Coordinates of C-alpha atoms in Angstrom, one line a residue:
Chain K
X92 CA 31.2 -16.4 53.9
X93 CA 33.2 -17.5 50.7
X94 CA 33.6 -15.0 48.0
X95 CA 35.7 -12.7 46.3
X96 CA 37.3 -9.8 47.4
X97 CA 39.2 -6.8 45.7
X98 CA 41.0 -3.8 46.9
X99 CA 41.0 -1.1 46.9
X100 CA 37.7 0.4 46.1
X101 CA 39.4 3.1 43.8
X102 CA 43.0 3.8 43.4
X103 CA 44.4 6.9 42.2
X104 CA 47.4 6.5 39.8
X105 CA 50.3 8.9 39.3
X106 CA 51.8 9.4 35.5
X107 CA 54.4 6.6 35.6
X108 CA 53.9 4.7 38.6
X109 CA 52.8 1.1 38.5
X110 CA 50.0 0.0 41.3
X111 CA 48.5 -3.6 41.9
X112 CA 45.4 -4.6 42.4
X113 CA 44.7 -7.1 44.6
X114 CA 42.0 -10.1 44.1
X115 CA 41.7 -13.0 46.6
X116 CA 39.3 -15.7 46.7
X117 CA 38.2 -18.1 49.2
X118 CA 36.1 -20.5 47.2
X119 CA 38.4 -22.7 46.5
X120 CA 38.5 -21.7 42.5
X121 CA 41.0 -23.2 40.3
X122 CA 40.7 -20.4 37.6
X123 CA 40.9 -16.7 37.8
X124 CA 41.0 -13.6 35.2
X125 CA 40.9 -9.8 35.1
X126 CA 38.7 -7.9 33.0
X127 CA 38.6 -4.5 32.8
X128 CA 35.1 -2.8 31.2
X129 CA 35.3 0.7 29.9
X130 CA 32.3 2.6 29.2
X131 CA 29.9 1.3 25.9
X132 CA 32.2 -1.7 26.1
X133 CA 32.1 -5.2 26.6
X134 CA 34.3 -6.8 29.3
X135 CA 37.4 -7.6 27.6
X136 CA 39.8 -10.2 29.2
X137 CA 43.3 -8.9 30.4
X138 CA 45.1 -12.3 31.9
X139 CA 44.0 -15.6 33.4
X140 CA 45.2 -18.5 35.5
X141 CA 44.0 -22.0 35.1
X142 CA 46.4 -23.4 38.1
X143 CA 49.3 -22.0 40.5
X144 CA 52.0 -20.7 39.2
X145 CA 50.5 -20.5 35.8
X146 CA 48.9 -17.7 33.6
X147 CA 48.4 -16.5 30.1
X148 CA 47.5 -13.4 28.4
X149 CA 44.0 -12.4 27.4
X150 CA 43.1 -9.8 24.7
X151 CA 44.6 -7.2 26.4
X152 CA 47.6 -7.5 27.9
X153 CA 50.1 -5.1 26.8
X154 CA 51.0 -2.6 29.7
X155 CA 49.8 -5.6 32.8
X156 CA 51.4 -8.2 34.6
X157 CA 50.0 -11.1 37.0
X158 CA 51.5 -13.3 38.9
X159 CA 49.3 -16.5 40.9
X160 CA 52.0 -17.5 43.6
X161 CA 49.0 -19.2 45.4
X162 CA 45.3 -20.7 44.5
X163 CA 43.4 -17.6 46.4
X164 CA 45.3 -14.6 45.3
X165 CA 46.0 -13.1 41.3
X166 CA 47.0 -9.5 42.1
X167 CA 46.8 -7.4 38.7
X168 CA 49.9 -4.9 38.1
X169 CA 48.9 -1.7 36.3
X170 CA 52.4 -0.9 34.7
X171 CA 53.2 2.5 33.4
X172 CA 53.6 1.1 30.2
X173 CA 49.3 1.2 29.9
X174 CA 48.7 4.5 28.6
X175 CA 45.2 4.4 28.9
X176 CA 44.3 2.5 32.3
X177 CA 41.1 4.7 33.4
X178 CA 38.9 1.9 33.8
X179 CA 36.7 -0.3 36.2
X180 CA 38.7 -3.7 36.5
X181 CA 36.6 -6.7 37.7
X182 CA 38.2 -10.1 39.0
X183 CA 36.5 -13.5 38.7
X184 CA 37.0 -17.1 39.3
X185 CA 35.7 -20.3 38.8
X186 CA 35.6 -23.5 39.7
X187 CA 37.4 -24.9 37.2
X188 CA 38.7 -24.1 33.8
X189 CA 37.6 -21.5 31.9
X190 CA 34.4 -24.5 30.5
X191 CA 32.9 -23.8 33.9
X192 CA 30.6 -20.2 35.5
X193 CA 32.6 -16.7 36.3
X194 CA 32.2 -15.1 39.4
X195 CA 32.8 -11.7 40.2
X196 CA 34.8 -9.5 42.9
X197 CA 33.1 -6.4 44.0
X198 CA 35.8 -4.7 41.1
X199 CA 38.5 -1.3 41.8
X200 CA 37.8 2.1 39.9
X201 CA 41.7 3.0 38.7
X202 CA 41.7 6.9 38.3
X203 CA 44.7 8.7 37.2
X204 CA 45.8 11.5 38.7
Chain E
X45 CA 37.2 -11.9 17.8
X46 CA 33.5 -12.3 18.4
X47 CA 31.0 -10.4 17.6
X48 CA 28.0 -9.9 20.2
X49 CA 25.2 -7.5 19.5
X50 CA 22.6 -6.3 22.3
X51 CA 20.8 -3.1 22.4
X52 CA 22.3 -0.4 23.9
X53 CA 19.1 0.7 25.9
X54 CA 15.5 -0.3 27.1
X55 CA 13.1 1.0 29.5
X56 CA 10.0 -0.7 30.9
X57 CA 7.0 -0.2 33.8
X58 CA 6.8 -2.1 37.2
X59 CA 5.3 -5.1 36.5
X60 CA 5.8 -5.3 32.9
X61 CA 7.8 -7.2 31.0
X62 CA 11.2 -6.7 28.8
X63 CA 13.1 -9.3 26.3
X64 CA 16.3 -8.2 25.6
X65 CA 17.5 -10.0 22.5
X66 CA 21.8 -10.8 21.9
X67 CA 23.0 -12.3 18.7
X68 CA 26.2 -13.6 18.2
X69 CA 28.9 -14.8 16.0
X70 CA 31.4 -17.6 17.1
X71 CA 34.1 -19.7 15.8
X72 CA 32.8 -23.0 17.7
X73 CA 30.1 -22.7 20.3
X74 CA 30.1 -23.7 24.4
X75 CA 27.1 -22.0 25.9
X76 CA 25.7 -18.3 26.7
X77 CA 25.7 -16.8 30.1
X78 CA 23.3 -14.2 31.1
X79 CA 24.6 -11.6 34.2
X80 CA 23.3 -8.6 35.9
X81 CA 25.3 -5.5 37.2
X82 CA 24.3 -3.1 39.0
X83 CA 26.1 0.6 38.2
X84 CA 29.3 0.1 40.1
X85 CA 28.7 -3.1 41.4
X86 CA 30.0 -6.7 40.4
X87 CA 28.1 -9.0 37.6
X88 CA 26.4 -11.5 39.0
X89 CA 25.5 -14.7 36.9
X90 CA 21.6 -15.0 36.1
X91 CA 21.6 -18.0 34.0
X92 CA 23.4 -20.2 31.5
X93 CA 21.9 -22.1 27.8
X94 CA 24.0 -24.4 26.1
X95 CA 21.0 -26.2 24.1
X96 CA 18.3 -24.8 22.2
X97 CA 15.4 -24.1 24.2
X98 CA 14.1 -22.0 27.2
X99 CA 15.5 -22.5 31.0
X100 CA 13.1 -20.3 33.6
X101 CA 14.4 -19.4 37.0
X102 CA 11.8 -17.4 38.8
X103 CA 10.9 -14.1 37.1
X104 CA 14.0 -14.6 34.8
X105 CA 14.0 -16.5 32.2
X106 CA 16.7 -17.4 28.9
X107 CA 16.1 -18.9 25.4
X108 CA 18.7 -20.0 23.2
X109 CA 18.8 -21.1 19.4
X110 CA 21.7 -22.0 17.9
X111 CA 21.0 -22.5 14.8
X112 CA 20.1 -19.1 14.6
X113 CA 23.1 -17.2 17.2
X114 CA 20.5 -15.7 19.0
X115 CA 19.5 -15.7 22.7
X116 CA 17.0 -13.8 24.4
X117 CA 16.6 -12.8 28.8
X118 CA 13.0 -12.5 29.6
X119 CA 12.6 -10.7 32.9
X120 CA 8.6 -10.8 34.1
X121 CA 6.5 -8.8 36.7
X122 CA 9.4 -6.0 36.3
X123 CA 10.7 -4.2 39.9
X124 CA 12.6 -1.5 40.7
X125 CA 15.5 -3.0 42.0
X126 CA 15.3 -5.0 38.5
X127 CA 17.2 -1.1 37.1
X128 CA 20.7 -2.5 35.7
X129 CA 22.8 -3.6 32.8
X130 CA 22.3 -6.8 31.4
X131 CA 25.3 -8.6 30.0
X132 CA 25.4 -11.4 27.7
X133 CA 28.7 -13.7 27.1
X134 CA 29.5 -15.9 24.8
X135 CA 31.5 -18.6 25.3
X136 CA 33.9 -20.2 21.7
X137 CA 35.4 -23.2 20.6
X138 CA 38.3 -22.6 23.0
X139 CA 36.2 -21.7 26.1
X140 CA 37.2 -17.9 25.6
X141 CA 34.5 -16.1 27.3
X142 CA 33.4 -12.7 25.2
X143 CA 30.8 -10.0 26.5
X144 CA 28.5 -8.0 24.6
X145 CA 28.3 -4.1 25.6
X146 CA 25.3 -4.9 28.0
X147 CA 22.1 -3.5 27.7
X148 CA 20.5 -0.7 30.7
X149 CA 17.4 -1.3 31.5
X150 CA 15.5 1.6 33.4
X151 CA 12.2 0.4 35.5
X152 CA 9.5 3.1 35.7
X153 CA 7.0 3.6 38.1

């Protein structure tokens, strides 16, 4: 079955200690993004990827990194630098650029400890 | 930034039906997407408008006028497992996708 997947469920996070988040697709998607959503929020966008090896910063990028070494995986890096990273963070991809649909990964709870 | 307004709340009977309106303002305009999510769960894409007008898919169903920023998601004959949030996106000039708040939407029996 092709679709996205994310992992871990929920991840726990120590006071300053970076942990990734993984996101792999098998669709064969050109494009992927993080969001995170936060409660009475809209999804806001954190980083995207158009192609390999490529990615630029969403509206929300200060304390994340990415990296999109191949077409199926954009792991998400929760820095320590994020003060506030409680949140549920949601992968997607699409087809193509960012003019085509989003699809959704199952998403990872982040929980600090 | 965009500005995407949906109410917070609505709650409806089986069978019933709900609209729940979004208006919106954009700097350029490329279409507005529709998703459902479960509490939890992933958004999953219920439909997409880019012209003026009403597209139906089943008991869904999505109008769109442009002129006016303003899009409403019809659902009919309302079920249980219809109980979510309802997210509408915009998408801009430059293809940036933006997402309202989403509105929950409690079935009764």
């Amino acid at each position: 079955d092709g679709g996205i997947t994310q992992s871990p469920k929920y991840l726990f996070r120590k006071e300053g200690q970076n942990v990734t988040l993984s996101c792999e697709q098998n669709l064969n998607h050109d494009a992927m993004y993080w969001y995170r959503q936060d409660p009475g929020q809209g999804l806001r966008l954190i980083y995207y990827s158009q192609i390999v090896n490529d990615f630029q910063k969403g509206d929300i990028a200060e304390g994340y990194s990415v990296s999109r070494e191949k077409k199926e995986s954009f792991p998400l890096t929760v820095t320590s630098a994020q003060k506030n990273p409680t949140a549920f963070y949601l992968c997607a991809s699409s087809i193509g650029g960012s003019w085509e649909t989003q699809y959704f990964g199952p998403g990872t709870r982040l929980l600090v400890l | 930034g965009q500005n995407i307004d949906q109410p917070t709340e609505m709650t409806a009977t089986e069978g019933a039906i709900v609209q729940i309106n979004c208006t919106y303002q954009t700097s350029g305009f490329n279409g507005l997407f529709w998703y459902q999510q479960h509490a939890g769960e992933a958004p999953t894409f219920l439909s997409y408008n880019v012209l003026d007008g009403l597209e139906e898919k089943g008991r869904f169903s999505s109008f769109l006028s442009r002129s006016k920023g303003y899009s409403y998601l019809l659902l009919k004959e309302l079920q249980m497992k219809d109980s979510a949030s309802y997210l509408c996106a915009v998408r801009d000039g430059d293809y940036k996708l933006s997402f309202g708040a989403g509105t929950t939407v409690t079935v009764r029996a």
